[in-house]
Every structure is written in C-alpha cells, then in structure tokens.
mmCIF file of C-alpha atoms in Angstrom:
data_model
loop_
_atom_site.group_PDB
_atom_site.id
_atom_site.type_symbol
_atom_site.label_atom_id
_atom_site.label_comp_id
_atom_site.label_asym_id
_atom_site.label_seq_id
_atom_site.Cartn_x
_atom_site.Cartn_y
_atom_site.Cartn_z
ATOM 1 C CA UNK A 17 -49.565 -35.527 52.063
ATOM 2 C CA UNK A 18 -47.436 -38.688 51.150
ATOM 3 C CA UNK A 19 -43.632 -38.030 50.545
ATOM 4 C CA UNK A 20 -42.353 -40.218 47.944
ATOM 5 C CA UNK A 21 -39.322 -41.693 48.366
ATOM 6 C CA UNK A 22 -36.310 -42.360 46.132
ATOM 7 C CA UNK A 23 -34.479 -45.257 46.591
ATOM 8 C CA UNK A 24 -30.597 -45.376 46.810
ATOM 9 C CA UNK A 25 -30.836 -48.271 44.793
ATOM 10 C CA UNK A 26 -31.679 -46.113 41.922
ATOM 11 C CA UNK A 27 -28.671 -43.644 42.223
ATOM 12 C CA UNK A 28 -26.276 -45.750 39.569
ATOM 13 C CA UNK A 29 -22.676 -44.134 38.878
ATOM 14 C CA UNK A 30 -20.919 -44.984 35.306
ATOM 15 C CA UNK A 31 -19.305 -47.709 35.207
ATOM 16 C CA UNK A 32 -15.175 -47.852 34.511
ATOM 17 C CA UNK A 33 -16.092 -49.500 31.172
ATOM 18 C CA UNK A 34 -18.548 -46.646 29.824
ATOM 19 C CA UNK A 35 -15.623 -44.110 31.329
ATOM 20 C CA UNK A 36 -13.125 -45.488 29.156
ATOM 21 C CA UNK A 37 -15.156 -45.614 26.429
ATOM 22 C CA UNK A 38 -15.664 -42.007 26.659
ATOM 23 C CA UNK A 39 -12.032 -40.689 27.077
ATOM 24 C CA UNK A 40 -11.244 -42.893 24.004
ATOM 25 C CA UNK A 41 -13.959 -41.156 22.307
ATOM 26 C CA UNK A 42 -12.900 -37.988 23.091
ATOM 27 C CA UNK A 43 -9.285 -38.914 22.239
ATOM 28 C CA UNK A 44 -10.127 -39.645 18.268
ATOM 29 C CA UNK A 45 -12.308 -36.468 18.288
ATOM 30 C CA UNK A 46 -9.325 -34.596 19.799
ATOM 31 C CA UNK A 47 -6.880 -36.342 17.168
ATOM 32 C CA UNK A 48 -9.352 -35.064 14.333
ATOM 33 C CA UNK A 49 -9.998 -31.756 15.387
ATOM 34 C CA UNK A 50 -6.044 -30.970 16.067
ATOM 35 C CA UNK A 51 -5.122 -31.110 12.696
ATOM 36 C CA UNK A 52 -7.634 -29.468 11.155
ATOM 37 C CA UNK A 53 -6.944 -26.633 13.877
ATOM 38 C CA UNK A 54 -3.234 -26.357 12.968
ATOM 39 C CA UNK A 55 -4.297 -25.904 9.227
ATOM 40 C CA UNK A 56 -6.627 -23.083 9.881
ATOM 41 C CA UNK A 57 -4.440 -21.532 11.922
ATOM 42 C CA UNK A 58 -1.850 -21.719 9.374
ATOM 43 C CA UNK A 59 -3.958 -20.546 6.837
ATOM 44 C CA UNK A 60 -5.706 -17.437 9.013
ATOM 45 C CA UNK A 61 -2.027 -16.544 9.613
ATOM 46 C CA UNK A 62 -0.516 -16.643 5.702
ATOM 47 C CA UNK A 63 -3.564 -14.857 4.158
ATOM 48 C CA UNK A 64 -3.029 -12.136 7.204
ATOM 49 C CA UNK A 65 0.281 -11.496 6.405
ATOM 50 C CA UNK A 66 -0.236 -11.590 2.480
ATOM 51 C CA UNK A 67 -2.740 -8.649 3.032
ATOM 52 C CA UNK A 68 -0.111 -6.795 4.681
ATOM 53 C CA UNK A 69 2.716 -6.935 2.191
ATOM 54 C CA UNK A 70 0.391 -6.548 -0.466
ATOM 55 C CA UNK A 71 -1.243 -3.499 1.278
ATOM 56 C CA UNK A 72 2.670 -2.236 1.742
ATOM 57 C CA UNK A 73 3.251 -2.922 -1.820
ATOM 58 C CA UNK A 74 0.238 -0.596 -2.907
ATOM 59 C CA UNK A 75 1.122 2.139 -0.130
ATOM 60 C CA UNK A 76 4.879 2.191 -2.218
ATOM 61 C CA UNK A 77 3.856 2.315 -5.315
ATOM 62 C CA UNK A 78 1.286 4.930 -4.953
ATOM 63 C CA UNK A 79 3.773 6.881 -2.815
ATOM 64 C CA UNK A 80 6.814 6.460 -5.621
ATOM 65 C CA UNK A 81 3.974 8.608 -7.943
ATOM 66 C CA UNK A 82 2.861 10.807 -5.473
ATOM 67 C CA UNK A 83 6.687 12.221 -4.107
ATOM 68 C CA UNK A 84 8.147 11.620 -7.875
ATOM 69 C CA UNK A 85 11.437 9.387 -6.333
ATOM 70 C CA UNK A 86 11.551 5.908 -5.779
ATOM 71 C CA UNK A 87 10.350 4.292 -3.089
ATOM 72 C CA UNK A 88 11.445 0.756 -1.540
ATOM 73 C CA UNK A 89 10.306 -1.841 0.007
ATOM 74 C CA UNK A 90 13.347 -4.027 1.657
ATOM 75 C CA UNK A 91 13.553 -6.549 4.472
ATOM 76 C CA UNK A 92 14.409 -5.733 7.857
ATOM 77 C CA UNK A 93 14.966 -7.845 11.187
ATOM 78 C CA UNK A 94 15.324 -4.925 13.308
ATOM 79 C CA UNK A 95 12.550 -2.601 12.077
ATOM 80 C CA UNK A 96 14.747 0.419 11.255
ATOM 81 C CA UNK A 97 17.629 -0.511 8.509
ATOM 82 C CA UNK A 98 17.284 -2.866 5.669
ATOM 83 C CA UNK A 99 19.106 -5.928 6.396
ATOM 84 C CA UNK A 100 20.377 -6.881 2.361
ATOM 85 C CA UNK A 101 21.136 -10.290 3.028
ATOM 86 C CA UNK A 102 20.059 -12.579 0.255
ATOM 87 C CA UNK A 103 17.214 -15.383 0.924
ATOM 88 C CA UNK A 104 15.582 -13.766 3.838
ATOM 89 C CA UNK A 105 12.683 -14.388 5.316
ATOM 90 C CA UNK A 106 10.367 -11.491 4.959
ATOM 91 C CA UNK A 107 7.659 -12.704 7.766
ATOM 92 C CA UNK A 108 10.548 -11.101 10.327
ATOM 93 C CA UNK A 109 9.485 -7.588 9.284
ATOM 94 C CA UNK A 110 10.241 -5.299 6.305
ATOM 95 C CA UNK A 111 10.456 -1.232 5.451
ATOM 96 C CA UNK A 112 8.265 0.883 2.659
ATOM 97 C CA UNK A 113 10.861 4.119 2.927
ATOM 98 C CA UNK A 114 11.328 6.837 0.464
ATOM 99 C CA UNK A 115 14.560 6.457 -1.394
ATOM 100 C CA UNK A 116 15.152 9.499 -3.449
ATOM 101 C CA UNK A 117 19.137 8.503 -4.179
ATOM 102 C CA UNK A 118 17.356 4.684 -5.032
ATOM 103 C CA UNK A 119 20.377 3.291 -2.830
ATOM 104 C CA UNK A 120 18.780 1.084 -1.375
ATOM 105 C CA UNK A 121 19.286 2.728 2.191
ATOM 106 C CA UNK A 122 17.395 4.626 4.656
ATOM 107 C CA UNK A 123 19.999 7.969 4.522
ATOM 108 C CA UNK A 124 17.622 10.824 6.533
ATOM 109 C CA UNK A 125 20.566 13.336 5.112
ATOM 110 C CA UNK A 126 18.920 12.667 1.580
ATOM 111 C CA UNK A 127 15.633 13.119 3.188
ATOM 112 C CA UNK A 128 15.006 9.514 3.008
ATOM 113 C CA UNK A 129 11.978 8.771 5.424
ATOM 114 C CA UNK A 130 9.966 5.301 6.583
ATOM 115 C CA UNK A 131 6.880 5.062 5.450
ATOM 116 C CA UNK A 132 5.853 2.106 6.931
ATOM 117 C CA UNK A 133 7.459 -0.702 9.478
ATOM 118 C CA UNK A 134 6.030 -4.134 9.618
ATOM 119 C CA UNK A 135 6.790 -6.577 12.595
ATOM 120 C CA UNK A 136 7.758 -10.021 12.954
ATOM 121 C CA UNK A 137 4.626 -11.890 11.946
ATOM 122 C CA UNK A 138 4.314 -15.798 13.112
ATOM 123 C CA UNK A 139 6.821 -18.494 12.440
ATOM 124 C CA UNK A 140 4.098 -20.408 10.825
ATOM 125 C CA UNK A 141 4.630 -18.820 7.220
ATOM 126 C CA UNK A 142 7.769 -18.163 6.122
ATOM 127 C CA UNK A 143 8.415 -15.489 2.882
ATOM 128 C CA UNK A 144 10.707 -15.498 0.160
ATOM 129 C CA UNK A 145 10.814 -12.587 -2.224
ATOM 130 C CA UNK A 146 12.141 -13.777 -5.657
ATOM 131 C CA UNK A 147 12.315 -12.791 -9.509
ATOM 132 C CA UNK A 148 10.561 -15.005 -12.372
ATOM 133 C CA UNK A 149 13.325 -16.967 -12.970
ATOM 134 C CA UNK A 150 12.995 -18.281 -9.378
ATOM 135 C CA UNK A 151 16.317 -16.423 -8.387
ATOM 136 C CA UNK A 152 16.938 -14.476 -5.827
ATOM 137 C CA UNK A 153 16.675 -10.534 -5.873
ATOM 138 C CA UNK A 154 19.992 -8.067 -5.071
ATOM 139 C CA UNK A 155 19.362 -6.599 -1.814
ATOM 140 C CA UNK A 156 16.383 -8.051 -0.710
ATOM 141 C CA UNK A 157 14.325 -5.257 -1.698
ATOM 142 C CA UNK A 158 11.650 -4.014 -4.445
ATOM 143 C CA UNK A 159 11.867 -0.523 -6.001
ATOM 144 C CA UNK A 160 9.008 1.462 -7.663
ATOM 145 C CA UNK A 161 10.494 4.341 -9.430
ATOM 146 C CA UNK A 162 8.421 7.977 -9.773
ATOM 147 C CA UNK A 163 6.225 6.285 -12.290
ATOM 148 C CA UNK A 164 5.107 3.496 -10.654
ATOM 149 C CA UNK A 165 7.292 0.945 -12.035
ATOM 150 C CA UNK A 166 8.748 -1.838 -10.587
ATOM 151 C CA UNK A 167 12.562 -0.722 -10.974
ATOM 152 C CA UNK A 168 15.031 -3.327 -9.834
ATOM 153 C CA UNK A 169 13.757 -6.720 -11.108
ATOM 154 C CA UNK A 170 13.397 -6.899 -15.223
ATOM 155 C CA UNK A 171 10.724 -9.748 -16.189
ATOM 156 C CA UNK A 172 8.849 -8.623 -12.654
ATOM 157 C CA UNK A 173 9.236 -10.359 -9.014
ATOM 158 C CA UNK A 174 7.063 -12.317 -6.522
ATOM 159 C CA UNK A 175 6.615 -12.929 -3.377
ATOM 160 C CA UNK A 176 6.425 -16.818 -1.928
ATOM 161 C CA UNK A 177 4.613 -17.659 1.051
ATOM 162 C CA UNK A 178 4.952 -21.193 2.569
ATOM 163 C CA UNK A 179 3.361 -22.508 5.412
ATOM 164 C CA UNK A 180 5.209 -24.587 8.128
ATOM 165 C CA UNK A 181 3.859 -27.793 6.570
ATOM 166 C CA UNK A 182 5.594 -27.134 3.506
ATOM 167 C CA UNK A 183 2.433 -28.337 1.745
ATOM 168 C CA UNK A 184 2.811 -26.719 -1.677
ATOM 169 C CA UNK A 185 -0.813 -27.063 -2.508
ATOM 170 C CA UNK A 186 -1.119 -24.588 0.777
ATOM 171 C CA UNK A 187 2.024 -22.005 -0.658
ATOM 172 C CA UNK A 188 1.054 -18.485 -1.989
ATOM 173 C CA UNK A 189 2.722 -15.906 -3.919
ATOM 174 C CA UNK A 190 1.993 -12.529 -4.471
ATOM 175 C CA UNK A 191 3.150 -11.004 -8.263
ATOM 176 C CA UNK A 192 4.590 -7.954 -9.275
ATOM 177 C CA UNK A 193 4.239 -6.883 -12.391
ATOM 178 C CA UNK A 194 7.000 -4.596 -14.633
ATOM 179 C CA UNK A 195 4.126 -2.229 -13.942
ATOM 180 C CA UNK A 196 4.467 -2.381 -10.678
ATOM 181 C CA UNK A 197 0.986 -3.740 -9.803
ATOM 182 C CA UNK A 198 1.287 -6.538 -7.756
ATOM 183 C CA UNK A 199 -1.599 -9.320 -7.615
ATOM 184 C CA UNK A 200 -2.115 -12.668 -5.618
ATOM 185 C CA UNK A 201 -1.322 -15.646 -7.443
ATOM 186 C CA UNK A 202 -3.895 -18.387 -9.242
ATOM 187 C CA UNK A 203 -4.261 -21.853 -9.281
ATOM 188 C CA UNK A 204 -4.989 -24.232 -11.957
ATOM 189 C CA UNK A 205 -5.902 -27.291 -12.850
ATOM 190 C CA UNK A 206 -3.515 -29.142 -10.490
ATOM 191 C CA UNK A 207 -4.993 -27.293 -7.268
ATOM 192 C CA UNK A 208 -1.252 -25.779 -6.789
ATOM 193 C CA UNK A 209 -0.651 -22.119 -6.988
ATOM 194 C CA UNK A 210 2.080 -20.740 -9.732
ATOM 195 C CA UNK A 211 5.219 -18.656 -9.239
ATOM 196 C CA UNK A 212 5.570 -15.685 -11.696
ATOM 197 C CA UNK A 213 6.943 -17.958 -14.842
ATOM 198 C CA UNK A 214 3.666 -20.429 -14.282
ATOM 199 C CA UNK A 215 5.249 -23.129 -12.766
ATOM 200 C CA UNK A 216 3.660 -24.660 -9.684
ATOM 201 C CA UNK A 217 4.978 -22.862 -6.451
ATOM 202 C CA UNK A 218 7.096 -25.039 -4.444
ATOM 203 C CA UNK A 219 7.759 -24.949 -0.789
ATOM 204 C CA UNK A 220 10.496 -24.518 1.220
#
C-alpha cells in the first residue's frame, strides 16, 4: 500500500494582511450590531414595564369596584410608603393600596392594605405620570373611586415613558380616561406617539 504524503509546503497560515482585514471586518459588523442591540434592549425593557403599570392600573380599578372605596396607585422608592414628591420617576417602583379615607396614605388603622408593590425596573426608561395639560399631578398618585372612576385628575391623566435616548419617536404613554380605563397611546401621521391632549409626546 503506498502512503501519500503531504507536503509542508502546502500547510499555508493567513497572512497579517488577510488578519487585519478580518478584525476590521468584524469591527464595522460590531459597530452595526451595537446600536441596534441598545435599541432593542431599550425597547424590550419600556414595553415590559408599560405592561406592568398598565396591568396595576386594571388590578386598581377593578379592585376600587369590587371593595366599594378608592383605591390608589402612587409612587414609591422604598416599596412600602408613597413617596408624594412631584416629578418622580415611576420606573423606581410604585403601590396599588386600598385607600378607604382616599388620603392618599397607606394608614393599616383605616384598614388600608397593599395590593400590589412594583420594583425598581431598569434605568433605561424613565416614567412620568402627568395630567392632559402636561402638568404635573398632586401627590404623585392616581385614584379610582368605588365606581371605577379616575378621581383625582379632571380632563384624565397619562403616563410618559421615555427611553434613555430621549428619542421621542421611541416615547410611550399610557392614558387614563375620566372613566378610569386606561389605554396605550397611538401614533399618527408623524410616526410620534401623542400625550393625552394629542400633541406629540416629548422626551425628557
């Protein structure tokens, strides 16, 4: 039986040319692909956290019916009192608790309970709650009274979300109606979502 044999000479390596070329092809696909990463990221993260607050809104409201009192939905940095300071950011948690004085407080001597805690999300999104004059709301709270109702904010309220970008064609909102129902915003003709009054939503 003949062996063949393979000659060295055939063994080649890459040359440093053909390496370079390679890590500086691999350096505009990374510069591409990061980017559109970051975005998605963003994006997986806002829609999340929408879902949540919008899920917390519907667990109020249905709640408000269902023990005849108002319950509210405030902000809160520590999980366990509402913090009332105006222009907060909602992504670092909030309270649905049942407030049957409608003080605005969690008071367990009133029978006052928490319904629901939500964490810090990311700092990717931030969250502004505000009415539809693009004001800010007393207390940093919403209120659904025993029917249903939203009960602190006349003309209804909404809920911005803006992405760390501050891209406003990537900003969100959530709407609450007088009725209480709350809905995710739409976008027209300009591809930019619109606050409760119609106006394109604007971020930070």
């Amino acid at each position: 039986m003949k062996h063949l044999k393979v000659s060295s000479n055939s063994q080649q390596g890459y040359t440093m040319m053909e390496i370079l070329m390679v890590i500086a092809v691999a350096a505009i696909l990374v510069a591409v692909a990061v980017p559109s990463l970051e975005d998605t990221v963003s994006r997986n993260a806002r829609d999340s956290i929408q879902l949540d607050l919008m899920s917390s809104l519907a667990l109020a409201r249905s709640q408000a019916v269902t023990l005849s009192a108002t319950v509210s939905v405030c902000h809160s940095s520590n999980q366990a009192t509402c913090s009332n300071t105006t222009g907060s950011d909602w992504n670092q948690g909030w309270l649905v608790f049942s407030d049957f004085d409608a003080d605005g407080v969690v008071d367990s001597g009133d029978g006052d309970e928490i319904l629901r805690i939500n964490v810090p999300g990311s700092d990717i999104v931030t969250i502004e709650l505000m009415n539809s004059s693009n004001g800010t709301i007393s207390n940093e709270m919403v209120q659904f009274d025993d029917d249903g109702f939203l009960a602190n904010s006349i003309g209804g309220a909404y809920f911005k979300f803006c992405g760390s970008d501050n891209i406003a064609a990537n900003a969100r909102a959530l709407w609450i109606a007088n009725t209480g129902r709350a809905s995710q915003s739409i976008v027209d003709a300009d591809g930019v979502h619109d606050d409760l009054g119609g106006d394109d939503l604007v971020c930070p």
